[in-house]
Short mmCIF file of C-alpha atoms in Angstrom, two decimals:
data_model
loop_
_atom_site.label_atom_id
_atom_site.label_comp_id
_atom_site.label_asym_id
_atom_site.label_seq_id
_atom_site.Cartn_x
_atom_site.Cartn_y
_atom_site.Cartn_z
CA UNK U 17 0.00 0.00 0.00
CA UNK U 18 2.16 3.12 -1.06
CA UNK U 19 1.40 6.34 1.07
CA UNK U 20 4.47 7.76 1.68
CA UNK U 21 5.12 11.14 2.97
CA UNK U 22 7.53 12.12 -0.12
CA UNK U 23 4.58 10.70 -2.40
CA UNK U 24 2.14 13.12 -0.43
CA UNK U 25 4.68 16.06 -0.29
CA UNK U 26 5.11 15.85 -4.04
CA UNK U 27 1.45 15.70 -4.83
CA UNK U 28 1.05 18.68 -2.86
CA UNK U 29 3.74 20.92 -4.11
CA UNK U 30 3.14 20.23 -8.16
CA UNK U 31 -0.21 21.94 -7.19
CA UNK U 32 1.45 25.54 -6.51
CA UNK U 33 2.83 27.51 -8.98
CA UNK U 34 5.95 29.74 -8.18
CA UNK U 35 4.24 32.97 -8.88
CA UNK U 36 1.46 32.19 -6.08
CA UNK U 37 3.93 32.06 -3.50
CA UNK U 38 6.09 34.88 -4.76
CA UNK U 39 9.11 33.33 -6.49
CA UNK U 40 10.28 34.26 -10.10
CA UNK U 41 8.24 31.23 -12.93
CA UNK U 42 11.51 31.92 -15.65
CA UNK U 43 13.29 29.14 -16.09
CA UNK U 44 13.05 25.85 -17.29
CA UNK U 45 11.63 23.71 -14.93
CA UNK U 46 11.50 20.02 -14.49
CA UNK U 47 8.54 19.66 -12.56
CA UNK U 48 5.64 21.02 -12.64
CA UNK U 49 5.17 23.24 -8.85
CA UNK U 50 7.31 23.91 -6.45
CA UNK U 51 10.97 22.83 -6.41
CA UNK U 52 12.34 20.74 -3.12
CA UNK U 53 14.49 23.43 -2.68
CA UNK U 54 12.14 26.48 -3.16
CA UNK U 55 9.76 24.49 -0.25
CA UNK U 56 12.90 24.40 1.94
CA UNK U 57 13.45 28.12 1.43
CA UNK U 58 9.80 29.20 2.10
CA UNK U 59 9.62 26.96 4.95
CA UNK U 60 13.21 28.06 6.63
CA UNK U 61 14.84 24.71 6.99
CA UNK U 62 17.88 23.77 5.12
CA UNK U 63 17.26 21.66 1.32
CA UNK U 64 19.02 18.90 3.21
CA UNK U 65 16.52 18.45 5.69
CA UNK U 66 13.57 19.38 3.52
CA UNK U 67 14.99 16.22 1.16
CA UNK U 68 15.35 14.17 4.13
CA UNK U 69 11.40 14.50 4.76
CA UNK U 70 10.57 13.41 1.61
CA UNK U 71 12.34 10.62 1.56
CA UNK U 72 10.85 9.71 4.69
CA UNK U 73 13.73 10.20 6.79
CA UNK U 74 12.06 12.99 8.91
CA UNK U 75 11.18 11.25 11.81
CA UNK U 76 11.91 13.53 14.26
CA UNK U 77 10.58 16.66 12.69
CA UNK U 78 9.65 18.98 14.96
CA UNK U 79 5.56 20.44 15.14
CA UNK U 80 7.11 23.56 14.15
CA UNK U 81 8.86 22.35 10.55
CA UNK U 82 5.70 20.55 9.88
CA UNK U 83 3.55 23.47 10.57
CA UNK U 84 5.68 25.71 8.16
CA UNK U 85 5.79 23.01 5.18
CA UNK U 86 2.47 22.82 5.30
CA UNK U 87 2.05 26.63 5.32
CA UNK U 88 4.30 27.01 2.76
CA UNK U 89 1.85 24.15 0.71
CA UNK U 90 -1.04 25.55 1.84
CA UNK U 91 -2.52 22.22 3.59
CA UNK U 92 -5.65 22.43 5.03
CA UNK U 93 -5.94 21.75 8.67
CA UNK U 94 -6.88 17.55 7.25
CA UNK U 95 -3.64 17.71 5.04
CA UNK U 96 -1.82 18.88 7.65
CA UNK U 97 -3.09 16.37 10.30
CA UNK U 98 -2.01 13.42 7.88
CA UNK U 99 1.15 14.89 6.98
CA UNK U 100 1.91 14.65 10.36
CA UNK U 101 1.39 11.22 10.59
CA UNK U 102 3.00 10.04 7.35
CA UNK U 103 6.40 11.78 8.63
CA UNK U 104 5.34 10.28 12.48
CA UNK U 105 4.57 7.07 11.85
CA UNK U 106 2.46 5.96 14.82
CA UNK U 107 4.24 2.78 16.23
CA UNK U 108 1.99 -0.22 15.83
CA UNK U 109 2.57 -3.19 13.83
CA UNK U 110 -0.89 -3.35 12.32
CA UNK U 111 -4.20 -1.59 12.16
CA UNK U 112 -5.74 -3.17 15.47
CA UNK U 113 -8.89 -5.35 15.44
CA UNK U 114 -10.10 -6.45 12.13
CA UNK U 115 -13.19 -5.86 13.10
CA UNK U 116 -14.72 -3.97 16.30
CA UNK U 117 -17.98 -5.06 18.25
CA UNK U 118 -20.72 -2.45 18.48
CA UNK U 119 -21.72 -1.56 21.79
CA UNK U 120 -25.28 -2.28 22.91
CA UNK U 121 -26.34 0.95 23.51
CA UNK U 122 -25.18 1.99 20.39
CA UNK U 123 -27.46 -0.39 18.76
CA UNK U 124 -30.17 0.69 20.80
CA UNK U 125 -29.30 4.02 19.65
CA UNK U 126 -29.99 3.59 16.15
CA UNK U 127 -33.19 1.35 17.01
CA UNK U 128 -34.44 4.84 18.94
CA UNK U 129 -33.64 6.95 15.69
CA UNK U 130 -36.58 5.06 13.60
CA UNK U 131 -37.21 7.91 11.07
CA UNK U 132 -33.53 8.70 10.68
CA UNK U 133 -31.76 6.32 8.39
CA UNK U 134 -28.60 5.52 10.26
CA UNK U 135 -25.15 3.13 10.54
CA UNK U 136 -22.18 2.96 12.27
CA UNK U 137 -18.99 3.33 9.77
CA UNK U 138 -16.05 1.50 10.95
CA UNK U 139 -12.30 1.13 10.05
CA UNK U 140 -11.32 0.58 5.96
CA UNK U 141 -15.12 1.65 5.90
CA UNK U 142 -16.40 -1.39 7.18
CA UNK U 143 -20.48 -0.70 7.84
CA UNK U 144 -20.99 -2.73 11.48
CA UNK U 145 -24.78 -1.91 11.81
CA UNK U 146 -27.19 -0.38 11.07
CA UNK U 147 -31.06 0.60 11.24
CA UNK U 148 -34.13 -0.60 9.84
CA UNK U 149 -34.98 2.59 7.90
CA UNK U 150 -30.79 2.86 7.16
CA UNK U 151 -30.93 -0.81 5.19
CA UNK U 152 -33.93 0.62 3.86
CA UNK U 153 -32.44 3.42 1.88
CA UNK U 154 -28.95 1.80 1.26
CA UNK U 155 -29.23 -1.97 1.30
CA UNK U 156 -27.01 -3.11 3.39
CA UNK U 157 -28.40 -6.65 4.40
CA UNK U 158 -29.13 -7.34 0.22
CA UNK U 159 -25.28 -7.24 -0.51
CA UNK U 160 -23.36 -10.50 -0.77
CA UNK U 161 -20.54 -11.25 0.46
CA UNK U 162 -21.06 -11.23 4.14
CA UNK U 163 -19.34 -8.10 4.83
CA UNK U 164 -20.77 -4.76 4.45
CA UNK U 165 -18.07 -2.33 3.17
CA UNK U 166 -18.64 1.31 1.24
CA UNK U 167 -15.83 1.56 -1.05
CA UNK U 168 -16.23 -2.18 -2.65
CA UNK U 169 -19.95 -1.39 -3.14
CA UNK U 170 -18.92 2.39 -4.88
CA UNK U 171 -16.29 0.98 -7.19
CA UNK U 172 -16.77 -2.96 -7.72
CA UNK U 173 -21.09 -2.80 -7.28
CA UNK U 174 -22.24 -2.16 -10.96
CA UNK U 175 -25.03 -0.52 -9.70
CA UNK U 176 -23.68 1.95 -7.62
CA UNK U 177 -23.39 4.28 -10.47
CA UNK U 178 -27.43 4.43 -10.71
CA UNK U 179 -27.64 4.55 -7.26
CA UNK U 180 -25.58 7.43 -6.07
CA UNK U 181 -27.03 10.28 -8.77
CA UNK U 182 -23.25 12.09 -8.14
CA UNK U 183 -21.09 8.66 -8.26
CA UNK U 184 -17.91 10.79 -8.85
CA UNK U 185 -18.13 12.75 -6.08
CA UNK U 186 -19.18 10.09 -4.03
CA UNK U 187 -15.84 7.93 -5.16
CA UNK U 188 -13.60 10.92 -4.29
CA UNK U 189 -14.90 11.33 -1.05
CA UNK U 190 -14.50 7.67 -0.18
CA UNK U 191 -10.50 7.92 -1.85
CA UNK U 192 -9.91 10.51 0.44
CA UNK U 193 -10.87 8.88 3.27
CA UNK U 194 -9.30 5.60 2.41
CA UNK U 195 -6.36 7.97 2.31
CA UNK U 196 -6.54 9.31 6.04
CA UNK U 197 -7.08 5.59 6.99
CA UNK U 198 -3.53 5.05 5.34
CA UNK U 199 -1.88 7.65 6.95
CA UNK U 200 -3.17 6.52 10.34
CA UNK U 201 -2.52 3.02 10.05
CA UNK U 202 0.35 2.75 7.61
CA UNK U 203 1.01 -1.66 8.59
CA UNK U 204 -2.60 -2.29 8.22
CA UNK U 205 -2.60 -5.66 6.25
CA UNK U 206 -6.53 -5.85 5.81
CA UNK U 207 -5.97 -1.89 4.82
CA UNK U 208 -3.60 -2.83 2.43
CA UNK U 209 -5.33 -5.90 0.80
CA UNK U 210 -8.45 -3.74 0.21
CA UNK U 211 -6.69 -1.12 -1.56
CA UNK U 212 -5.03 -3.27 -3.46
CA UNK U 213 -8.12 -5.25 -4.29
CA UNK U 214 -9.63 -1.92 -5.46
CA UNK U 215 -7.11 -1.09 -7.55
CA UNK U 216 -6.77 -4.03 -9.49
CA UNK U 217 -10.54 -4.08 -10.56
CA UNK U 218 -11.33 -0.29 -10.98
CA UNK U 219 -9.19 2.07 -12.89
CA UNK U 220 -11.21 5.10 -11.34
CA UNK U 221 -9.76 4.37 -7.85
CA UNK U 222 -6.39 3.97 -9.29
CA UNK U 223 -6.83 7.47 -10.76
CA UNK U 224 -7.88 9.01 -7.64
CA UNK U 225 -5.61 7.29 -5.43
CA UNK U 226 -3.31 8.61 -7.27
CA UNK U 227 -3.90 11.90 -6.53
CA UNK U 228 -3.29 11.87 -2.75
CA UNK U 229 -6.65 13.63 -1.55
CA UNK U 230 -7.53 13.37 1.82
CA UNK U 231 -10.63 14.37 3.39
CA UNK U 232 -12.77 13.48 6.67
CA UNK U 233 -15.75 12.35 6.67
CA UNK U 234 -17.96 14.67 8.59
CA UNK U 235 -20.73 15.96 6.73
CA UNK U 236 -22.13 16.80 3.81
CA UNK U 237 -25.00 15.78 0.89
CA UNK U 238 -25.93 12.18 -0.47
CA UNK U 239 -28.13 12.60 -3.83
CA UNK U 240 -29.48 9.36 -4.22
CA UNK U 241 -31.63 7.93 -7.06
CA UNK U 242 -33.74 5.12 -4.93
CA UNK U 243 -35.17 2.04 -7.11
CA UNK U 244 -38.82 2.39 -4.84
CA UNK U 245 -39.64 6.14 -4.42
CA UNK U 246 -36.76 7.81 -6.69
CA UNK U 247 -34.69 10.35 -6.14
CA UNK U 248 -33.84 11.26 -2.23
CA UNK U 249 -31.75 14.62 -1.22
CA UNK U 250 -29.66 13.87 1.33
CA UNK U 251 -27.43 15.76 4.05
CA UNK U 252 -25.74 13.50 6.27
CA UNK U 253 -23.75 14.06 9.69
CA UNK U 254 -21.09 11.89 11.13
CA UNK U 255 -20.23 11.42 14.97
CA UNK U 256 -18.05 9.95 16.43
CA UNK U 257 -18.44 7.13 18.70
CA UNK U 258 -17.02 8.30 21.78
CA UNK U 259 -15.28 4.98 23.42
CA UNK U 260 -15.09 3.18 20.62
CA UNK U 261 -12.15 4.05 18.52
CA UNK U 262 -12.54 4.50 14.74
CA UNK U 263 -16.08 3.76 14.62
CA UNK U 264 -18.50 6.83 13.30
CA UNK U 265 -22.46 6.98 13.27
CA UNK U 266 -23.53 8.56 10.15
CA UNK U 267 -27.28 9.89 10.09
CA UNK U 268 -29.09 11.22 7.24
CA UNK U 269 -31.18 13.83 6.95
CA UNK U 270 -33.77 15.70 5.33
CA UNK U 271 -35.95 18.85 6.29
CA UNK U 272 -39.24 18.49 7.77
CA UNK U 273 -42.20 18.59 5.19
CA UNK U 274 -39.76 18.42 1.70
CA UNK U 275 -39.95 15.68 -0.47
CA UNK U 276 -37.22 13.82 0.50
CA UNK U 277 -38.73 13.42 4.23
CA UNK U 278 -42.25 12.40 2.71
CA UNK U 279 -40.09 9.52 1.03
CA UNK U 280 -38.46 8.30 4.20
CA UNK U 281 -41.37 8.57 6.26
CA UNK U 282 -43.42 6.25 3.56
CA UNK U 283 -40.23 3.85 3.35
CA UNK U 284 -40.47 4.03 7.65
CA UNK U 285 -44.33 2.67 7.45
CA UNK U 286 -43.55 -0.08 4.67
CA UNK U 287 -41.32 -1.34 7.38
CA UNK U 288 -43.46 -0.77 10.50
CA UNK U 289 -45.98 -2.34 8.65
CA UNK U 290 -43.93 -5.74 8.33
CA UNK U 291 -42.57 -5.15 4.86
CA UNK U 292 -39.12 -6.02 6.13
CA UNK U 293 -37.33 -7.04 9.44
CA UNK U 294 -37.49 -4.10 11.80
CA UNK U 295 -34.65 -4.58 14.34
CA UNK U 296 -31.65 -3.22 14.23
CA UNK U 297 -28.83 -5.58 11.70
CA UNK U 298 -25.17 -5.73 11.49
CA UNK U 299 -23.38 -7.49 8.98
CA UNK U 300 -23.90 -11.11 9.83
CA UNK U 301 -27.02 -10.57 9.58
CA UNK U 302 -28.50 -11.50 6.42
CA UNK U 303 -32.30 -10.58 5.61
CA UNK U 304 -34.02 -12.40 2.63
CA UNK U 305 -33.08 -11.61 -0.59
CA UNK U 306 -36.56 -11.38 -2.28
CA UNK U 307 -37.46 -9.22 -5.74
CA UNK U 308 -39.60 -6.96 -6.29
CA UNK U 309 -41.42 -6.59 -9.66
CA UNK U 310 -42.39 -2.74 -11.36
CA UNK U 311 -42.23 -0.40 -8.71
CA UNK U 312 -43.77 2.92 -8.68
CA UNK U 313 -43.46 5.21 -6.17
CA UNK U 314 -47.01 7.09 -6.83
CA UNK U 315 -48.62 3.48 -5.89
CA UNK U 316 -46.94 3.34 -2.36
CA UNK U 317 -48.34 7.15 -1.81
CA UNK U 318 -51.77 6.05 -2.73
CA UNK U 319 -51.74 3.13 -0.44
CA UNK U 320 -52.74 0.96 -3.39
CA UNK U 321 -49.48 -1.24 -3.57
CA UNK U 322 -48.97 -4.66 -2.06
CA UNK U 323 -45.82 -5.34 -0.51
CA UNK U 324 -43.41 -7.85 -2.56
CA UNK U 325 -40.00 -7.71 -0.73
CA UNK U 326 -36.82 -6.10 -1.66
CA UNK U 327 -35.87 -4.34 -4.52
CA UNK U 328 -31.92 -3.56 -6.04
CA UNK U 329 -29.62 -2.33 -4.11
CA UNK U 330 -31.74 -4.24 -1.34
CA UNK U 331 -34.18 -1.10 -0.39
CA UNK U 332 -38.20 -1.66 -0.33
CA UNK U 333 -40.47 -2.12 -3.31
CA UNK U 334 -43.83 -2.50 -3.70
CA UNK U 335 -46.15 -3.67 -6.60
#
């Protein structure tokens, strides 16, 4: 898994051009951005040192050189976190627990949250549960495999492309946090397999892994186009679970009264009305896979449907 801090330094600096920063653009240049040695000058340390940070040698760089590098790159305050950890290394041999248990209450937590679909995001972006009205909109307990896991479904799930209605956005934002992930855990093995697994079968993640984007995942906008009652508007916020390192709940929303909330709340009844299993699932727990045949979303508002079962990517559908 390459994420090295010379490969993220170099990323960063062919992004500024000498003339932002002040310096003369004359010249031939070699590479495109900033030169090693015109970082080491804006940044006050010696080109010997700077060099010796790239090349990962720069383990004892102080919070000070860091903080003027990534001035000097303008990284935001997420760059800047993980550039501290590429040239810090935390010392572990390996990313932890493959997988982390999810506390009771939490559980409970996203049984209390009925009309708020909900999940609890995990390392490598593992999903570890989730609610009844959060399988509803994203499918979770349809997906084979066993394992639940948000970057295989954007880039190796066919229809993930149909379902997210701004797929490329949605595949950046899971790159960059893939990225951070990385950075954190640098001798993951299951980290490492995954993005390697990803790479091999999806050019798009090569591209954008390539380009060394990091980003946290905190909040933000999920435009979905649902195969039951169509397009949903999404925001979403992400909390950490306090206690339980590297695990996140992520809640969508929608305001009261739009469109988007009538959905959900007619996706809600299908369930309370026995349409699909209620409680709370995690990943080893598998619902049926059942089809679904036409759905129309005008037919569930009308009352006039009857329930069939599940419909691709594993959300609702009625007749």
């Amino acid at each position: 898994m390459e994420n090295t801090v010379g490969d993220f330094l170099r990323s960063r600096r062919s992004r500024i051009r000498p003339e932002e920063v002040g310096l003369p653009a004359h010249g031939r240049r070699r590479v495109q951005g900033l030169r090693r040695e015109e970082v080491a000058q804006l940044a006050g340390v010696s080109v010997d040192y700077y060099v010796r940070l790239e090349q990962g040698r720069g383990g004892s760089a102080s919070d000070a050189v860091l903080d003027a590098v990534a001035r000097v790159l303008r990284l935001d305050e997420v760059e800047a976190a993980h550039l501290r950890a590429l040239a810090r290394p935390p010392r572990r041999a390996d990313g932890g627990p493959g997988r982390r248990q999810v506390r009771d209450g939490t559980r409970l937590l996203l049984d209390l949250m009925p009309g708020v679909p909900a999940f609890v995001l995990g390392r490598r972006m593992d999903v570890l549960a989730w609610n009844a009205l959060g399988d509803a909109v994203n499918g979770f307990s349809a997906r084979p495999g066993g394992e639940v896991n948000a970057a295989r479904h954007a880039f190796l799930d066919p229809a993930a492309r149909e379902f997210y209605r701004q797929w490329e956005a949605v595949a950046a934002e899971t790159v960059s946090y893939l990225r951070l992930d990385a950075g954190r855990y640098p001798e993951d093995p299951k980290l490492a397999a995954l993005v390697g697994e990803l790479s091999v079968r999806s050019e798009e993640f090569r591209r954008l892994w390539a380009d060394h984007q990091v980003r946290e995942k905190t909040h933000g906008t999920k435009l979905i186009h649902h195969p039951v009652v169509g397009g949903l508007d999404l925001g979403y916020e992400t909390l950490a679970v306090n206690g339980a390192a590297d695990q996140l709940l992520v809640a969508y929303t929608a305001p009261v009264g739009s469109p988007t909330a009538e959905k959900l709340a007619l996706l809600a009844s299908w369930h309370a009305d026995g349409g699909r299993v209620g409680d709370t699932r995690t990943e080893s727990g598998r619902a049926d896979d059942t089809r679904a045949d036409d759905t129309r979303a005008d037919d569930t508002r009308a009352g006039a449907a009857r329930t069939e079962g599940t419909g691709a990517p594993g959300g609702p559908a009625v007749d």
